[in-house]
XYZ file of C-alpha atoms in Angstrom:
571
model
C 0.000 0.000 0.000
C 2.873 2.363 0.897
C 4.569 1.491 -2.404
C 1.375 2.326 -4.298
C 1.061 5.692 -2.504
C 4.711 6.483 -3.257
C 4.201 5.718 -6.961
C 1.087 7.887 -6.999
C 2.912 10.815 -5.430
C 5.750 10.439 -7.927
C 3.245 10.372 -10.814
C 1.453 13.469 -9.501
C 4.743 15.275 -9.066
C 5.586 14.582 -12.695
C 2.157 15.733 -13.856
C 2.216 18.984 -11.868
C 5.587 19.949 -13.339
C 4.259 20.012 -16.928
C 1.459 22.094 -18.517
C -2.039 20.522 -18.242
C -2.321 19.664 -21.948
C 1.056 17.924 -21.915
C 0.052 16.075 -18.747
C -3.138 15.038 -20.523
C -1.034 13.697 -23.401
C 1.201 11.795 -21.002
C -1.724 10.284 -19.145
C -3.329 9.204 -22.406
C -0.411 6.826 -22.926
C -0.902 3.383 -21.385
C 2.007 3.871 -18.964
C 4.033 6.718 -17.528
C 7.443 5.547 -16.390
C 5.894 2.144 -15.767
C 3.264 3.413 -13.313
C -0.409 2.475 -13.432
C -3.033 5.243 -13.439
C -4.642 5.839 -10.027
C -7.714 7.512 -8.553
C -5.475 10.300 -7.288
C -3.743 10.964 -10.620
C -7.058 11.284 -12.394
C -8.516 13.510 -9.710
C -5.667 16.006 -9.840
C -5.536 16.070 -13.626
C -9.299 16.592 -14.011
C -8.956 19.692 -11.814
C -6.031 20.964 -13.887
C -7.586 20.435 -17.315
C -10.015 22.738 -19.106
C -13.565 21.410 -19.484
C -13.368 19.888 -23.005
C -10.136 18.015 -22.216
C -11.451 16.878 -18.821
C -14.550 15.461 -20.536
C -12.422 13.781 -23.197
C -10.257 12.124 -20.538
C -13.250 10.887 -18.543
C -14.954 9.664 -21.724
C -11.935 7.486 -22.498
C -12.158 5.932 -19.039
C -15.913 5.259 -19.329
C -15.516 3.778 -22.822
C -12.623 1.555 -21.680
C -9.937 3.163 -23.859
C -8.030 4.108 -20.703
C -7.910 1.405 -18.047
C -5.892 0.546 -14.962
C -5.499 -2.271 -12.478
C -6.021 0.332 -9.741
C -9.620 1.185 -10.544
C -12.741 0.551 -12.631
C -14.777 3.346 -14.258
C -17.455 3.041 -11.546
C -14.909 3.059 -8.692
C -13.192 6.124 -10.173
C -16.488 8.030 -10.434
C -17.360 7.005 -6.866
C -13.963 8.242 -5.672
C -14.326 11.536 -7.533
C -17.803 12.273 -6.178
C -17.527 10.873 -2.637
C -13.892 11.100 -1.511
C -13.267 13.801 1.045
C -9.936 14.666 -0.600
C -11.693 15.072 -3.914
C -14.034 17.770 -2.538
C -16.698 17.408 -5.228
C -17.548 20.699 -6.856
C -20.135 21.741 -9.441
C -17.483 21.688 -12.155
C -16.596 18.040 -11.473
C -20.243 16.985 -11.684
C -20.684 18.966 -14.858
C -17.709 17.112 -16.371
C -19.240 13.761 -15.373
C -22.729 14.693 -16.655
C -21.411 16.033 -19.979
C -19.236 12.943 -20.387
C -22.255 10.658 -20.003
C -24.125 12.811 -22.515
C -21.226 12.348 -24.945
C -21.309 8.588 -24.374
C -25.119 8.573 -24.936
C -25.759 7.253 -21.399
C -29.044 8.964 -20.529
C -29.770 7.171 -17.241
C -26.260 7.841 -15.899
C -26.326 11.500 -16.950
C -29.695 12.050 -15.234
C -28.553 10.076 -12.165
C -25.450 12.245 -11.625
C -27.480 15.389 -12.301
C -29.978 14.324 -9.593
C -27.108 13.495 -7.201
C -25.577 16.892 -7.856
C -28.851 18.676 -7.081
C -29.370 16.611 -3.913
C -25.934 17.722 -2.672
C -27.007 21.333 -2.991
C -24.871 22.031 -6.048
C -26.350 24.111 -8.838
C -25.349 23.136 -12.392
C -24.511 25.905 -14.811
C -27.036 26.693 -17.526
C -24.757 25.227 -20.224
C -24.627 21.860 -18.456
C -28.393 21.828 -17.859
C -29.108 22.849 -21.446
C -26.881 20.036 -22.750
C -28.767 17.547 -20.584
C -32.139 19.041 -21.524
C -31.323 18.677 -25.241
C -30.198 15.076 -24.645
C -33.378 14.194 -22.720
C -35.528 15.814 -25.451
C -33.861 13.721 -28.153
C -33.746 10.442 -26.208
C -37.082 10.261 -24.384
C -40.786 10.477 -25.033
C -42.294 13.938 -24.834
C -44.090 13.098 -21.560
C -40.779 12.036 -19.981
C -39.066 15.176 -21.235
C -41.898 17.399 -19.997
C -41.808 15.782 -16.524
C -38.006 16.218 -16.353
C -38.209 19.879 -17.327
C -41.005 20.689 -14.859
C -39.321 18.760 -12.024
C -36.062 20.670 -12.411
C -36.890 24.144 -13.764
C -37.005 25.583 -10.228
C -33.738 23.842 -9.173
C -31.515 25.345 -11.857
C -30.798 28.721 -13.389
C -32.686 28.839 -16.692
C -31.610 31.075 -19.541
C -33.213 31.948 -22.884
C -31.630 28.841 -24.459
C -33.269 26.585 -21.831
C -36.659 27.933 -22.835
C -35.721 27.630 -26.510
C -34.893 23.927 -26.083
C -38.180 23.271 -24.246
C -40.220 25.240 -26.821
C -38.597 23.268 -29.638
C -39.414 19.945 -27.916
C -43.057 21.022 -27.521
C -43.353 22.130 -31.140
C -41.779 18.931 -32.480
C -44.332 16.920 -30.489
C -47.268 19.009 -31.685
C -47.767 20.511 -28.209
C -48.047 24.087 -29.445
C -50.261 25.166 -26.551
C -47.512 24.240 -24.095
C -44.955 26.070 -26.237
C -46.988 29.302 -25.922
C -47.138 28.841 -22.127
C -43.346 28.574 -22.157
C -43.115 31.731 -24.263
C -45.118 33.568 -21.579
C -42.893 32.075 -18.824
C -39.780 33.166 -20.733
C -41.018 36.756 -20.704
C -42.024 36.527 -17.023
C -38.421 35.554 -16.268
C -37.196 38.768 -17.873
C -36.016 37.284 -21.169
C -36.903 38.348 -24.693
C -37.576 35.659 -27.318
C -35.032 35.680 -30.143
C -35.406 34.966 -33.864
C -34.665 31.246 -33.338
C -37.497 30.875 -30.816
C -39.975 32.721 -33.034
C -38.924 30.600 -36.007
C -39.396 27.419 -33.958
C -42.878 28.523 -32.897
C -43.871 29.491 -36.450
C -42.662 26.104 -37.715
C -44.553 24.286 -34.947
C -47.792 26.132 -35.714
C -47.448 25.452 -39.443
C -46.915 21.741 -38.860
C -49.999 21.666 -36.584
C -52.078 23.434 -39.240
C -52.423 26.550 -37.051
C -51.524 28.847 -39.902
C -53.188 31.992 -38.499
C -51.108 31.696 -35.306
C -47.969 31.315 -37.420
C -48.792 34.471 -39.389
C -49.547 36.360 -36.153
C -46.147 35.373 -34.735
C -44.437 36.591 -37.886
C -46.247 39.947 -37.641
C -45.353 40.161 -33.947
C -41.671 39.711 -34.806
C -41.828 42.655 -37.195
C -43.700 44.761 -34.624
C -41.037 44.309 -31.911
C -38.174 44.890 -34.338
C -36.862 41.328 -34.769
C -35.605 40.716 -38.296
C -36.776 37.436 -39.793
C -33.982 35.402 -41.375
C -34.078 33.046 -44.366
C -35.118 30.109 -42.164
C -38.043 32.069 -40.673
C -39.329 32.951 -44.134
C -38.746 29.432 -45.453
C -40.676 27.623 -42.683
C -43.601 30.039 -43.081
C -43.611 29.760 -46.894
C -43.513 25.955 -46.601
C -46.292 26.026 -44.003
C -48.510 28.213 -46.170
C -48.008 25.867 -49.130
C -48.590 22.751 -47.043
C -51.822 24.141 -45.602
C -53.203 25.013 -49.033
C -52.715 28.782 -48.771
C -50.504 28.827 -51.862
C -51.264 32.401 -52.948
C -50.086 33.720 -49.564
C -47.060 31.439 -49.767
C -45.935 33.018 -53.036
C -46.681 36.484 -51.640
C -44.444 35.709 -48.635
C -41.708 34.589 -51.038
C -41.911 37.947 -52.848
C -41.910 39.804 -49.501
C -38.798 37.896 -48.468
C -36.927 39.196 -51.507
C -38.334 42.719 -51.113
C -37.102 42.781 -47.496
C -33.596 41.964 -48.702
C -33.523 38.446 -47.251
C -31.922 36.186 -49.837
C -33.644 32.818 -50.397
C -31.461 29.807 -49.629
C -31.418 26.364 -51.217
C -34.337 25.160 -49.077
C -36.456 28.212 -49.939
C -35.866 27.703 -53.654
C -36.615 23.969 -53.433
C -39.836 24.685 -51.517
C -41.042 27.261 -54.078
C -40.109 25.094 -57.082
C -41.900 22.118 -55.551
C -45.142 24.075 -55.164
C -44.902 25.496 -58.687
C -44.471 21.975 -60.076
C -47.441 20.719 -58.019
C -49.516 23.561 -59.465
C -48.557 22.526 -63.001
C -46.346 25.594 -63.429
C -43.138 23.779 -64.296
C -42.005 26.569 -66.652
C -42.139 29.029 -63.741
C -40.248 26.515 -61.592
C -37.447 26.519 -64.180
C -37.344 30.347 -63.995
C -36.742 30.047 -60.239
C -34.115 27.387 -60.993
C -32.325 29.789 -63.375
C -32.462 32.613 -60.786
C -30.987 30.293 -58.179
C -28.082 29.325 -60.415
C -27.421 32.945 -61.411
C -27.061 33.791 -57.723
C -24.563 30.987 -57.293
C -26.759 28.921 -54.961
C -25.714 25.292 -55.405
C -28.442 22.830 -56.349
C -28.836 19.456 -54.678
C -30.496 16.189 -55.640
C -33.833 17.445 -54.235
C -33.746 20.405 -56.649
C -33.367 18.165 -59.680
C -35.835 15.558 -58.402
C -38.432 18.305 -57.948
C -38.048 19.523 -61.529
C -37.939 15.985 -62.931
C -41.164 15.272 -61.034
C -42.762 18.421 -62.484
C -41.878 17.401 -66.053
C -43.184 13.859 -65.473
C -46.490 15.235 -64.143
C -46.819 17.085 -67.445
C -46.248 13.797 -69.298
C -42.857 15.028 -70.500
C -40.741 12.080 -69.346
C -38.255 12.402 -72.223
C -37.366 15.972 -71.201
C -37.128 14.796 -67.582
C -34.635 12.141 -68.691
C -32.509 14.816 -70.394
C -32.586 16.819 -67.161
C -31.088 13.827 -65.348
C -28.167 13.953 -67.798
C -27.693 17.657 -66.939
C -27.901 16.760 -63.270
C -24.994 14.348 -63.642
C -22.937 16.890 -65.617
C -23.395 19.214 -62.614
C -21.770 16.557 -60.436
C -24.974 15.430 -58.707
C -25.654 11.702 -58.761
C -29.251 10.561 -59.296
C -30.697 8.639 -56.343
C -33.467 6.059 -56.122
C -36.101 8.817 -55.910
C -34.800 10.230 -59.218
C -35.139 6.833 -60.883
C -38.540 6.067 -59.331
C -39.873 9.427 -60.552
C -38.604 8.816 -64.093
C -39.819 5.197 -64.172
C -43.257 6.402 -63.061
C -43.152 9.125 -65.714
C -42.463 6.650 -68.525
C -45.064 4.188 -67.166
C -47.677 6.959 -67.225
C -47.019 7.633 -70.911
C -47.110 3.913 -71.703
C -43.373 3.522 -72.424
C -42.779 0.412 -70.322
C -39.670 -0.556 -72.310
C -37.959 2.701 -71.300
C -39.124 2.212 -67.704
C -37.535 -1.266 -67.601
C -34.368 0.134 -69.203
C -34.109 2.656 -66.346
C -34.483 -0.236 -63.873
C -31.447 -1.923 -65.456
C -29.564 1.382 -65.332
C -30.181 1.895 -61.615
C -29.009 -1.651 -60.898
C -25.808 -1.039 -62.893
C -25.115 1.913 -60.566
C -25.215 -0.338 -57.515
C -28.705 0.653 -56.420
C -31.491 -1.790 -55.606
C -35.100 -1.530 -56.678
C -37.365 -0.851 -53.703
C -40.965 -1.900 -53.088
C -41.920 1.562 -54.413
C -40.086 0.886 -57.706
C -41.822 -2.460 -58.119
C -45.229 -0.945 -57.299
C -44.692 1.699 -59.982
C -43.958 -1.034 -62.526
C -46.944 -3.149 -61.415
C -49.160 -0.082 -61.814
C -47.643 0.646 -65.234
C -48.376 -2.854 -66.555
C -51.881 -2.780 -65.056
C -52.674 0.546 -66.739
C -51.808 -1.056 -70.079
C -54.087 -3.977 -69.254
C -51.122 -6.362 -69.101
C -51.971 -8.322 -65.950
C -49.598 -11.160 -66.867
C -46.750 -8.605 -67.092
C -47.769 -7.236 -63.685
C -47.741 -10.793 -62.285
C -44.186 -11.278 -63.569
C -43.081 -8.099 -61.773
C -44.680 -9.343 -58.543
C -42.912 -12.686 -58.959
C -39.558 -10.941 -59.481
C -39.974 -8.784 -56.381
C -40.776 -11.873 -54.286
C -37.720 -13.701 -55.701
C -35.572 -10.739 -54.635
C -36.920 -10.973 -51.095
C -39.250 -7.974 -51.325
C -42.745 -8.775 -50.081
C -45.681 -7.250 -51.970
C -47.111 -4.422 -49.888
C -50.613 -3.189 -49.210
C -50.129 -0.807 -52.143
C -49.135 -3.689 -54.471
C -52.312 -5.587 -53.649
C -54.494 -2.489 -53.919
C -53.134 -1.770 -57.425
C -53.956 -5.330 -58.499
C -57.385 -5.285 -56.821
C -58.210 -2.012 -58.600
C -57.150 -3.468 -61.957
C -59.401 -6.537 -61.634
C -62.277 -4.471 -60.227
C -62.148 -2.113 -63.216
C -61.994 -5.046 -65.624
C -65.249 -6.407 -64.157
C -63.543 -9.321 -62.397
C -64.761 -8.717 -58.856
C -64.309 -12.381 -57.926
C -60.556 -12.115 -58.507
C -60.447 -8.734 -56.741
C -62.058 -10.231 -53.614
C -59.677 -13.223 -53.759
C -56.730 -10.811 -53.730
C -58.130 -8.979 -50.727
C -58.412 -12.317 -48.892
C -54.812 -13.215 -49.838
C -53.712 -9.806 -48.632
C -55.401 -10.275 -45.240
C -53.978 -13.817 -44.898
C -50.499 -12.277 -45.198
C -51.267 -9.922 -42.314
C -51.752 -6.868 -44.537
C -54.745 -4.857 -43.363
C -56.789 -3.251 -46.177
C -56.882 0.527 -45.843
C -59.382 3.169 -46.989
C -57.960 3.141 -50.518
C -58.292 -0.658 -50.790
C -61.941 -0.459 -49.745
C -62.461 2.462 -52.113
C -61.419 0.478 -55.208
C -63.527 -2.531 -54.166
C -66.614 -0.412 -53.478
C -66.104 1.374 -56.792
C -65.963 -2.013 -58.563
C -69.247 -3.203 -57.042
C -70.936 0.146 -57.757
C -69.924 -0.029 -61.440
C -71.493 -3.490 -61.626
C -74.625 -2.228 -59.877
C -74.103 -4.642 -56.983
C -75.060 -2.120 -54.306
C -75.771 -4.788 -51.655
C -72.127 -5.914 -51.860
C -70.905 -2.299 -51.929
C -73.050 -1.500 -48.886
C -71.746 -4.566 -47.021
C -68.155 -3.400 -47.557
C -69.093 0.143 -46.553
C -70.580 -1.104 -43.253
C -67.583 -3.383 -42.589
C -65.304 -0.336 -42.828
C -67.189 1.344 -39.992
C -67.031 -1.874 -37.943
C -63.246 -1.911 -38.421
C -63.053 1.749 -37.358
C -62.018 2.877 -40.842
C -63.639 6.192 -41.738
C -64.982 6.272 -45.327
C -63.601 9.310 -47.168
C -65.271 11.706 -49.619
C -64.380 9.498 -52.596
C -66.166 6.472 -51.100
C -69.254 8.480 -50.107
C -69.511 10.045 -53.566
C -69.051 6.634 -55.205
C -71.828 5.114 -53.066
C -74.161 8.041 -53.782
C -73.645 7.620 -57.533
C -74.242 3.890 -57.194
C -77.547 4.406 -55.385
C -78.593 7.091 -57.897
C -78.025 4.708 -60.817
C -80.094 2.158 -58.912
C -82.803 4.785 -58.500
C -82.614 4.688 -54.704
C -82.848 8.389 -53.782
C -83.645 7.596 -50.126
C -80.310 5.805 -49.549
C -78.364 8.394 -51.555
C -79.900 11.260 -49.525
C -79.096 9.483 -46.265
C -75.415 9.263 -47.271
C -75.420 12.908 -48.337
C -76.665 13.879 -44.872
C -73.966 11.708 -43.294
C -71.362 13.564 -45.337
C -72.772 16.862 -44.083
C -72.576 15.651 -40.461
C -68.939 14.627 -40.961
C -68.093 17.884 -42.795
C -67.231 15.990 -45.978
C -67.901 17.661 -49.334
C -70.128 15.983 -51.941
C -68.885 16.577 -55.487
C -70.805 18.069 -58.416
C -71.611 14.606 -59.807
C -73.237 13.504 -56.534
C -75.468 16.572 -56.491
C -76.314 16.326 -60.216
C -77.233 12.626 -60.235
C -79.222 12.894 -57.003
C -81.175 15.954 -58.221
C -81.987 14.086 -61.434
C -83.252 11.016 -59.537
C -85.356 13.186 -57.193
C -86.900 14.953 -60.182
C -87.774 11.614 -61.783
C -89.481 10.633 -58.517
C -91.256 14.001 -58.541
C -89.640 15.013 -55.234
C -89.274 18.644 -56.301
C -88.791 20.194 -52.855
C -85.844 17.895 -52.052
C -84.349 18.572 -55.502
C -84.608 22.352 -55.094
C -83.156 22.129 -51.571
C -80.131 20.366 -53.053
C -79.697 23.110 -55.664
C -79.612 25.675 -52.839
C -77.111 23.506 -50.969
C -74.916 23.386 -54.076
C -74.933 27.172 -54.304
C -74.167 27.509 -50.564
C -71.199 25.150 -51.075
C -69.796 27.468 -53.747
C -70.849 25.308 -56.715
C -72.678 26.653 -59.744
C -75.516 24.359 -60.851
C -74.963 23.546 -64.499
C -77.441 24.307 -67.283
C -78.305 20.616 -67.478
C -79.345 20.545 -63.788
C -81.541 23.626 -64.298
C -83.090 22.018 -67.373
C -83.817 18.801 -65.473
C -85.646 20.742 -62.752
C -87.464 22.895 -65.307
C -88.650 19.858 -67.271
C -89.701 18.110 -64.078
C -91.725 21.151 -62.973
C -93.394 21.468 -66.364
C -94.149 17.766 -66.378
C -95.648 18.078 -62.935
C -97.839 20.999 -64.017
C -99.019 19.134 -67.137
C -99.844 16.113 -64.996
C -101.833 18.294 -62.596
C -103.708 19.899 -65.503
C -104.528 16.487 -66.953
C -105.793 15.339 -63.565
C -108.083 18.392 -63.316
C -109.304 17.873 -66.862
C -110.138 14.241 -66.132
C -112.073 15.140 -63.004
C -114.106 17.845 -64.848
C -115.092 15.385 -67.587
C -116.221 12.978 -64.937
């Protein structure tokens, strides 16, 4: 024991004589003059080193890269925190907590933080913020929220602490809590910065609370905070995503007018919306502006434009754009290929689509279930069910199981070709494989039965959806209404229309038109006229044909009444 103490003292003497960083370098070696590392040598060096180097040293001990016969990682930490000679201080605990954060050891980091608090030591805001960020990224929101509320009164919070908590709330869709935190931040004498406002705007946009997002943006301007390119971009994206596209483009123009230069993500967002709106030419103008400014494109930029061209049935031009993409040093990815394959399938060029599949394989990429589904859909659209079957066989041979989408594509194909027996068989096979039919699967089956006039079967499927807690969408309701109208069953069609109203679903023009026509044939003029008013209230203009149907029905009714009177007078 005396020999060990003597060696320790000699080691410490050597360490104290040299600068801390050099001592750190010496201690990182497996041996120093043949001496083993000790509790004491580590303790003294941790106090000498600056925080990043102290954490690095401790991390190497915890990970096992530095080891000694004199101690284990747990015994060293116990010595450091409990030894009287060690005199644990806040800094030492902060080093230990940050080290466990670096090593991704959540339980240990929280445990030492709790121990530190229980000893009456107050961690610095940087240490707490590091731990708070780690807890937010490694736990459920409820666990994070409990941790924050349990400790917010035990530590000194700063504006970054609130920013971390607000971000966690927004990412979990808890925007109401994030606004409570914003109020608490102000109560604590802090002012929210651009980052916090941007986080809140993004959170509101993702939750669909677009008016709140716009109000926050206006509030920023009112208090003199200058929105940056990220603030503008998240709001523009949110406006687009929530269907307020006109305001999204107006915000994009405002961004440029205010002297805030769009970045890559802004440009990609705007080009994506233009392509979705069928304005691919305008998207290319934005693309040209971006390049003139020297903003580098990425694979998303090119994929967006390729997708826009394919939507316009211009797959050949999209293919040429991929060549340009490669000349710009950007390699196509699987999304690029899937988009192009889909584009060529949609224009009936299956040979070119298969050629692209061979090309992607030659580049070391593998076809995904999405790629195979695109091909299956392409063959089905051409009426080549045997070709689609071959694609399904190939995907199974390559170890890719057909998905719910694969089966739904096939079911839709057979339903449209008047082979409902085969469509139902496929649904059974799908369920036997553990794949649960979704709303779209039911939609194609119901559509198939409605086309055939088999409304009892369609109704049975409709009811089974409700039993399985699947909510029929607008498409299914409109399909059922049309089916009942063709059957001449206005009562059932009206009942479904009322259900749609209760669920705030919108009937389409066809549903109104067919139902009005059936009601007129049944001489139910009041109900027909009520539906015309409902159409107008919904923002739809009744067509000339609907007005003519009602007019003819009214005239027919009047003639019938006149004939009845005439008959009674003769009698």
